[in-house]
């Protein structure tokens, strides 16, 4: 009997796209707006992320371990959707990964004893990103610097 071949997918890669990530303590917005997104994108991001796995990991790490509720903004439903049980971080991380892998913004909200927190992963293209005109090095070099 021959062993089955393991097929591995190539790493997710898309030229000219990445995510700008932001944290905002406080109340969860009723619905994210285009105006808020545009305003956030004028600010320097907390971090720049170039793969869905990086987006999922960074957003998950930002949420307090003591979170009572975690919700993901579902743009197709135009509402916040609760995901996973408290402490089910594998499920939460997977939900973020799936949304980022579709090339979408990823917005997460957490309610914890210490207060609410909203984390934004804004999907941007080269044309939408003012920083692209300021890079002194190539994008891969920029990402390796861990900015």
Coordinates of C-alpha atoms in Angstrom, one line a residue:
X1 CA 0.0 0.0 0.0
X2 CA 1.4 3.4 -1.0
X3 CA 1.2 6.2 1.4
X4 CA -1.0 9.1 0.3
X5 CA 0.8 12.2 -0.9
X6 CA 0.5 15.2 1.2
X7 CA -0.6 18.2 -0.8
X8 CA 0.2 21.6 0.6
X9 CA -1.3 24.8 -0.6
X10 CA 1.2 27.6 -1.5
X11 CA 1.4 30.4 1.0
X12 CA -1.4 33.0 0.6
X13 CA 0.0 35.9 -1.4
X14 CA -1.4 38.8 -3.2
X15 CA 0.7 41.6 -4.7
X16 CA -0.2 45.1 -3.7
X17 CA -2.5 44.2 -0.8
X18 CA -2.1 44.2 3.0
X19 CA -4.0 45.1 6.1
X20 CA -3.5 48.2 8.4
X21 CA -4.4 47.1 12.0
X22 CA -5.7 49.4 14.7
X23 CA -7.0 49.0 18.3
X24 CA -9.6 51.2 19.9
X25 CA -10.8 50.8 23.5
X26 CA -14.3 51.8 24.3
X27 CA -17.8 51.2 23.1
X28 CA -18.5 48.9 20.1
X29 CA -19.9 50.9 17.2
X30 CA -23.4 50.1 16.1
X31 CA -22.1 49.6 12.6
X32 CA -18.7 50.5 11.1
X33 CA -19.0 53.2 8.5
X34 CA -17.1 54.1 5.4
X35 CA -16.3 57.5 7.0
X36 CA -14.7 55.9 10.1
X37 CA -12.7 53.5 7.9
X38 CA -11.4 56.4 5.8
X39 CA -10.5 58.3 8.9
X40 CA -8.6 55.3 10.4
X41 CA -6.6 54.9 7.2
X42 CA -5.3 58.5 7.5
X43 CA -3.7 57.4 10.8
X44 CA -0.5 55.4 11.1
X45 CA -1.5 51.8 11.7
X46 CA -0.5 50.0 14.9
X47 CA 0.9 47.3 12.6
X48 CA 1.0 46.4 8.9
X49 CA 0.1 42.8 8.2
X50 CA 0.5 41.0 4.8
X51 CA -1.2 37.6 5.2
X52 CA -4.6 36.4 6.5
X53 CA -2.7 34.3 9.1
X54 CA -0.9 37.4 10.4
X55 CA -4.2 39.3 10.6
X56 CA -5.9 36.5 12.5
X57 CA -3.0 36.0 14.9
X58 CA -2.5 39.7 15.6
X59 CA -6.2 40.4 16.2
X60 CA -6.6 37.4 18.4
X61 CA -3.6 38.4 20.5
X62 CA -5.1 41.9 21.0
X63 CA -8.3 40.6 22.6
X64 CA -8.2 40.2 26.4
X65 CA -8.0 36.6 27.5
X66 CA -10.7 37.4 30.0
X67 CA -13.2 38.3 27.2
X68 CA -16.7 37.4 28.0
X69 CA -18.1 37.9 24.5
X70 CA -16.2 38.2 21.2
X71 CA -18.0 39.4 18.0
X72 CA -17.0 39.7 14.4
X73 CA -18.5 42.3 12.1
X74 CA -20.3 40.5 9.3
X75 CA -20.5 42.9 6.3
X76 CA -22.9 40.7 4.4
X77 CA -25.3 40.8 7.3
X78 CA -24.5 44.3 8.4
X79 CA -24.3 43.3 12.0
X80 CA -22.0 42.0 14.7
X81 CA -22.1 38.2 15.0
X82 CA -21.0 36.5 18.2
X83 CA -18.3 33.9 17.5
X84 CA -17.1 31.0 19.7
X85 CA -17.6 30.5 23.4
X86 CA -15.6 32.5 25.9
X87 CA -12.2 31.0 25.8
X88 CA -12.7 29.2 22.5
X89 CA -9.8 31.0 20.9
X90 CA -9.2 28.4 18.2
X91 CA -12.7 29.1 16.8
X92 CA -12.3 32.8 17.1
X93 CA -8.9 32.8 15.3
X94 CA -10.4 30.6 12.5
X95 CA -13.3 33.0 12.0
X96 CA -10.8 35.9 11.6
X97 CA -8.6 33.9 9.3
X98 CA -11.6 33.0 7.0
X99 CA -12.7 36.6 6.7
X100 CA -9.2 37.9 6.0
X101 CA -8.6 35.1 3.5
X102 CA -11.5 36.5 1.5
X103 CA -9.7 39.8 1.2
X104 CA -12.0 41.6 3.6
X105 CA -11.7 44.0 6.4
X106 CA -11.7 42.1 9.8
X107 CA -13.3 43.9 12.7
X108 CA -13.5 42.2 16.1
X109 CA -15.1 43.4 19.3
X110 CA -14.6 42.1 22.8
X111 CA -16.4 42.7 26.0
X112 CA -14.3 42.0 29.0
X113 CA -14.4 42.9 32.7
X114 CA -11.8 45.6 32.0
X115 CA -13.9 47.2 29.3
X116 CA -14.7 46.9 25.7
X117 CA -12.1 46.8 22.9
X118 CA -12.6 47.0 19.1
X119 CA -9.8 45.8 16.8
X120 CA -9.7 46.7 13.1
X121 CA -7.9 45.0 10.3
X122 CA -8.4 47.3 7.3
X123 CA -7.8 45.5 3.9
X124 CA -6.0 48.0 1.6
X125 CA -4.5 48.0 -1.9
X126 CA -1.5 49.9 -3.1
X127 CA -3.8 52.5 -4.6
X128 CA -5.6 53.1 -1.3
X129 CA -2.5 53.2 0.9
X130 CA -0.7 56.6 1.1
X131 CA 2.3 54.8 2.8
X132 CA 3.2 53.1 -0.5
X133 CA 4.4 56.4 -1.8
X134 CA 6.6 56.9 1.2
X135 CA 8.3 53.5 1.3
X136 CA 12.1 53.8 0.9
X137 CA 12.4 50.0 0.5
X138 CA 10.4 47.3 -1.2
X139 CA 7.2 46.1 0.4
X140 CA 8.7 42.7 1.4
X141 CA 11.6 44.5 3.1
X142 CA 9.0 46.8 4.8
X143 CA 7.1 43.9 6.2
X144 CA 10.2 42.2 7.4
X145 CA 11.1 45.2 9.6
X146 CA 8.1 44.3 11.7
X147 CA 6.6 47.7 11.5

